[in-house]
C-alpha positions as protocol buffer text, in pm:
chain_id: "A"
residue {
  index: 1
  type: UNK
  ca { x: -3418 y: 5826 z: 1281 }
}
residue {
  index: 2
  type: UNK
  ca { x: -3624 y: 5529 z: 1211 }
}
residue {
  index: 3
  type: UNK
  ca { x: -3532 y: 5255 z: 936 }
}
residue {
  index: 4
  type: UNK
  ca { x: -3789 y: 5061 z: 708 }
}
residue {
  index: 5
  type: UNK
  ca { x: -3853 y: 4901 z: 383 }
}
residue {
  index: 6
  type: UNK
  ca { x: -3780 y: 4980 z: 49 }
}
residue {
  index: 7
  type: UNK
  ca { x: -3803 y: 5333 z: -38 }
}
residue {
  index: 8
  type: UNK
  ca { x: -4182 y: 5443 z: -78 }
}
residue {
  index: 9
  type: UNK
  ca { x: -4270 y: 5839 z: 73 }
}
residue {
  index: 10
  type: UNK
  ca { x: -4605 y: 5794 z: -28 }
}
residue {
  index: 11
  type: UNK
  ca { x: -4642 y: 5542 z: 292 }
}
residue {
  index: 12
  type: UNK
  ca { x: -4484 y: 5835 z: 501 }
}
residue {
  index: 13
  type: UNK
  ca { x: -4733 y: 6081 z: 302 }
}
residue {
  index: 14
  type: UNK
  ca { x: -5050 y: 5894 z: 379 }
}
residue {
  index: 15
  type: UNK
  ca { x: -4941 y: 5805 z: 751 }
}
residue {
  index: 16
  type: UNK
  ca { x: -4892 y: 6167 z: 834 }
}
residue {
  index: 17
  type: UNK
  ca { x: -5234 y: 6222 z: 675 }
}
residue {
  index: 18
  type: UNK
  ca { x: -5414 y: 5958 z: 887 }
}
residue {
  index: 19
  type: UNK
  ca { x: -5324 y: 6134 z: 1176 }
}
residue {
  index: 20
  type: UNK
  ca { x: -5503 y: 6451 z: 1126 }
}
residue {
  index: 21
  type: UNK
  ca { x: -5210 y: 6701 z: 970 }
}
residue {
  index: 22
  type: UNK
  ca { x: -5191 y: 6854 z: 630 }
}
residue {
  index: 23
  type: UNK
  ca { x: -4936 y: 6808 z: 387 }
}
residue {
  index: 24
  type: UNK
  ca { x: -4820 y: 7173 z: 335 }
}
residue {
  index: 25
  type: UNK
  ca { x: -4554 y: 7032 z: 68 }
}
residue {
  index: 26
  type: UNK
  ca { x: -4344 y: 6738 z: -58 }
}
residue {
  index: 27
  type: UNK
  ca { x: -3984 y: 6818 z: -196 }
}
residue {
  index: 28
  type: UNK
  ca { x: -3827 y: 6573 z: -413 }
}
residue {
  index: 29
  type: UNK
  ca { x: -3501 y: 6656 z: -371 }
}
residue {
  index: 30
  type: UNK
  ca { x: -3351 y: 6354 z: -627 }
}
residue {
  index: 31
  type: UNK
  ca { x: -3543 y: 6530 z: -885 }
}
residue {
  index: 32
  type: UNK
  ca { x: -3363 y: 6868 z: -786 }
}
residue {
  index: 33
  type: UNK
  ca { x: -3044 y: 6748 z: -823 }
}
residue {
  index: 34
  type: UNK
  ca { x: -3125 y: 6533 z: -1150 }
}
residue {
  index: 35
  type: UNK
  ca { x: -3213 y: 6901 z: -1280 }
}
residue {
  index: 36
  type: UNK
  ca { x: -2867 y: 7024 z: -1182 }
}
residue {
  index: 37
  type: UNK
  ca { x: -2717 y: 6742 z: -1357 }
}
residue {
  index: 38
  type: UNK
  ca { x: -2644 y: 6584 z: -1012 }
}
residue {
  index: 39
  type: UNK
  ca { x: -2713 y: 6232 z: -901 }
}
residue {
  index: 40
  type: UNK
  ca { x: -2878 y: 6175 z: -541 }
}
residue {
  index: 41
  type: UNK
  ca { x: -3061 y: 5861 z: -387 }
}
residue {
  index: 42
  type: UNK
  ca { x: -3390 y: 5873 z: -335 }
}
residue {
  index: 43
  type: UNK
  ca { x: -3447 y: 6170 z: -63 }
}
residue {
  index: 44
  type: UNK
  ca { x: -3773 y: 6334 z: -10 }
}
residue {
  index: 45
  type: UNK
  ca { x: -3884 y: 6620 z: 262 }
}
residue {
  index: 46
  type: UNK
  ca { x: -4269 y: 6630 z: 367 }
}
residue {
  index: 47
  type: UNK
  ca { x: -4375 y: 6944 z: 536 }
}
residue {
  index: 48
  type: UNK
  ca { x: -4681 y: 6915 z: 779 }
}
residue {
  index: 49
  type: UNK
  ca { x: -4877 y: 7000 z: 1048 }
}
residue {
  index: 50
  type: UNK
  ca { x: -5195 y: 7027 z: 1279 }
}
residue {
  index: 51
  type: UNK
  ca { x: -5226 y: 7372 z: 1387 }
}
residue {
  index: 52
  type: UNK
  ca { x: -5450 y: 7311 z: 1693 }
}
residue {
  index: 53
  type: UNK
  ca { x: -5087 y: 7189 z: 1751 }
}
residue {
  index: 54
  type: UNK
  ca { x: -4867 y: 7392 z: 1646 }
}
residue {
  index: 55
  type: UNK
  ca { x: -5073 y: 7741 z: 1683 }
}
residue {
  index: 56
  type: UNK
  ca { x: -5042 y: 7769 z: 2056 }
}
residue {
  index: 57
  type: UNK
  ca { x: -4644 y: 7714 z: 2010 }
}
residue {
  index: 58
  type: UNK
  ca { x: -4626 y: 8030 z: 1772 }
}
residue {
  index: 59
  type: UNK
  ca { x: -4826 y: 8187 z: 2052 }
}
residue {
  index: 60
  type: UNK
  ca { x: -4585 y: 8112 z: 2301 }
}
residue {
  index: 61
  type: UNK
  ca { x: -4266 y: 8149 z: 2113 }
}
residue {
  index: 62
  type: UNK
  ca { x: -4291 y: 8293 z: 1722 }
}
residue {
  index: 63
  type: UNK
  ca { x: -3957 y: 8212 z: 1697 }
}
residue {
  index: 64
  type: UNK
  ca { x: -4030 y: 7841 z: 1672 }
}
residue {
  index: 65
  type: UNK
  ca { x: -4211 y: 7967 z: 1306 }
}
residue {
  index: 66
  type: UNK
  ca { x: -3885 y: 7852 z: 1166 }
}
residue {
  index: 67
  type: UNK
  ca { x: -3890 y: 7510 z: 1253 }
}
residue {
  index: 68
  type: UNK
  ca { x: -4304 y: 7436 z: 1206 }
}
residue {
  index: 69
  type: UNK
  ca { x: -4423 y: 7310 z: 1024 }
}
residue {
  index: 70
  type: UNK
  ca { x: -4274 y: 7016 z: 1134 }
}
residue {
  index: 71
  type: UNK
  ca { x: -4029 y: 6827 z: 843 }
}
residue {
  index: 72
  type: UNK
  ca { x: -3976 y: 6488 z: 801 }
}
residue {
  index: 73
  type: UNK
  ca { x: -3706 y: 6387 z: 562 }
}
residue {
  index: 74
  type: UNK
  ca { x: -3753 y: 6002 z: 389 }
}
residue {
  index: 75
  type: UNK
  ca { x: -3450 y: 5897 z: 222 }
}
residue {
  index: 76
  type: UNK
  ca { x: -3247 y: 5565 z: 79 }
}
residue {
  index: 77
  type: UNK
  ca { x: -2906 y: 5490 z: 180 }
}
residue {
  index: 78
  type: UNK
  ca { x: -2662 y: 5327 z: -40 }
}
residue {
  index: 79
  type: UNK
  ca { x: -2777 y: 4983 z: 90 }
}
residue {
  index: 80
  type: UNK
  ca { x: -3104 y: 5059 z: -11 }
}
residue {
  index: 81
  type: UNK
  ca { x: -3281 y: 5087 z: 364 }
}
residue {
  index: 82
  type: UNK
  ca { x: -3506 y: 5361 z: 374 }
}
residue {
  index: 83
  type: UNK
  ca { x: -3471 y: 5620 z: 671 }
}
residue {
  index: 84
  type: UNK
  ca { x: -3666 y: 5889 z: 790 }
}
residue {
  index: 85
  type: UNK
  ca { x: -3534 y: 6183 z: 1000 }
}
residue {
  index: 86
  type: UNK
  ca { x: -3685 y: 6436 z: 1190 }
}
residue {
  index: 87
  type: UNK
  ca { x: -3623 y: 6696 z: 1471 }
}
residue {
  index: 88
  type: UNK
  ca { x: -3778 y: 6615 z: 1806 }
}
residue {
  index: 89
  type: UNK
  ca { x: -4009 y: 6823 z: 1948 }
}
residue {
  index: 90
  type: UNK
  ca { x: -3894 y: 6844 z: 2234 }
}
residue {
  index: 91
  type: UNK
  ca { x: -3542 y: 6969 z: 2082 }
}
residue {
  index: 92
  type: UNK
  ca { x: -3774 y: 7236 z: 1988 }
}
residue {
  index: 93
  type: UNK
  ca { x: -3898 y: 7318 z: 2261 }
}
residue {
  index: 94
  type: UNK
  ca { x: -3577 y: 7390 z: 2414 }
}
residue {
  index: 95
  type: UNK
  ca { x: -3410 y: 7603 z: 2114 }
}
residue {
  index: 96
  type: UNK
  ca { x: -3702 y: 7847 z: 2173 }
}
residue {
  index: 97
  type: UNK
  ca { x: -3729 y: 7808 z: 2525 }
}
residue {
  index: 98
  type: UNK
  ca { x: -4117 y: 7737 z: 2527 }
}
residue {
  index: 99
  type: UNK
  ca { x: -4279 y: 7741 z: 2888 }
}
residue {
  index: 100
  type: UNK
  ca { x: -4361 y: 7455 z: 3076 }
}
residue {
  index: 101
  type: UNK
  ca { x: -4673 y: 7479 z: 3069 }
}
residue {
  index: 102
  type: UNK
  ca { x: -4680 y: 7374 z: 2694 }
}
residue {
  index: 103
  type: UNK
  ca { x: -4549 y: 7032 z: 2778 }
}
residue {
  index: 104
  type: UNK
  ca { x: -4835 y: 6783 z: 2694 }
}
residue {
  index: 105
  type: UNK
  ca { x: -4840 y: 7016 z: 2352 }
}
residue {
  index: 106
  type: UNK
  ca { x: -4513 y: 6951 z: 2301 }
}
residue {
  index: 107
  type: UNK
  ca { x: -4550 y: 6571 z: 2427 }
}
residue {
  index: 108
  type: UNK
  ca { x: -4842 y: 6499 z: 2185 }
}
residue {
  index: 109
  type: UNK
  ca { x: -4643 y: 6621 z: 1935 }
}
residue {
  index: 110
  type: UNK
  ca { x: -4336 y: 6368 z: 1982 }
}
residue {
  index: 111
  type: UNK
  ca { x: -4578 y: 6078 z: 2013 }
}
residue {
  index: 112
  type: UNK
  ca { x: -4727 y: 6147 z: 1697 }
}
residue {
  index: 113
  type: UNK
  ca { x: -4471 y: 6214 z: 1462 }
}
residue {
  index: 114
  type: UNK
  ca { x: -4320 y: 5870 z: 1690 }
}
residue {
  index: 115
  type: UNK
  ca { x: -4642 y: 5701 z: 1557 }
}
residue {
  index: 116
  type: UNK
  ca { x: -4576 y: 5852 z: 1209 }
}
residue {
  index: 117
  type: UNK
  ca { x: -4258 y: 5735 z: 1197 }
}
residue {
  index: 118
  type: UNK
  ca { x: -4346 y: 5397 z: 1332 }
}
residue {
  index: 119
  type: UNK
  ca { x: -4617 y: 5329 z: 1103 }
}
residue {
  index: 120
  type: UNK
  ca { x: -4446 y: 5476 z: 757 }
}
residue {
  index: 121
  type: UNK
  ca { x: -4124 y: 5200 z: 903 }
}
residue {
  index: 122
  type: UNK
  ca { x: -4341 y: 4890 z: 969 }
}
residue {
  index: 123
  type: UNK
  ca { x: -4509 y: 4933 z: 599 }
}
């Protein structure tokens, strides 16, 4: 988890786009629960990916089809800091016990959703 500034997902948004990935979808899940009569902080989930990335994974493994694209989750906590959560890669990698061999995949991966993460935290 990384803590930034205030809560903005549109810095998150156009980091993860800077870097080459596609935003599959954004879920505003404080407008979800507003709907159900519900009140939540500021939470949103960004879906993305690269599939020169991600492809050879599904190759390997098609299990791991249920955790790409990858998620990153920007929300507010009561003290107003903005997080952002995500699941490591190379967590991944183990829960569908990819080959070795897809290491620097899986490696490149980390770093950039690091960098993402980084970036969208230092804006």
């Amino acid at each position: 988890m990384h803590n930034g500034p205030p809560f903005n997902a549109n810095v998150t948004r156009q980091t993860a786009l800077g870097v080459g990935r596609t935003i599959f979808a954004r879920i505003d899940h404080a407008a979800g629960a507003s709907s159900a009569g519900l009140s939540l902080g500021p939470t949103e989930l960004l879906i993305f990916a690269n599939a020169k990335a991600g492809t050879p994974l599904m190759q390997a493994a098609p299990s791991i089809g249920i955790d790409l694209p990858l998620k990153a989750l920007v929300w507010q906590d009561a003290s107003g800091s903005t997080w952002i959560s995500y699941n490591d890669p190379s967590w991944l990698a183990n829960r569908h016990t990819l080959a070795g061999d897809l290491a620097a995949v899986i490696g490149n991966m980390a770093t950039a959703l690091e960098a993402v993460a980084n970036e969208a935290t230092s804006a």
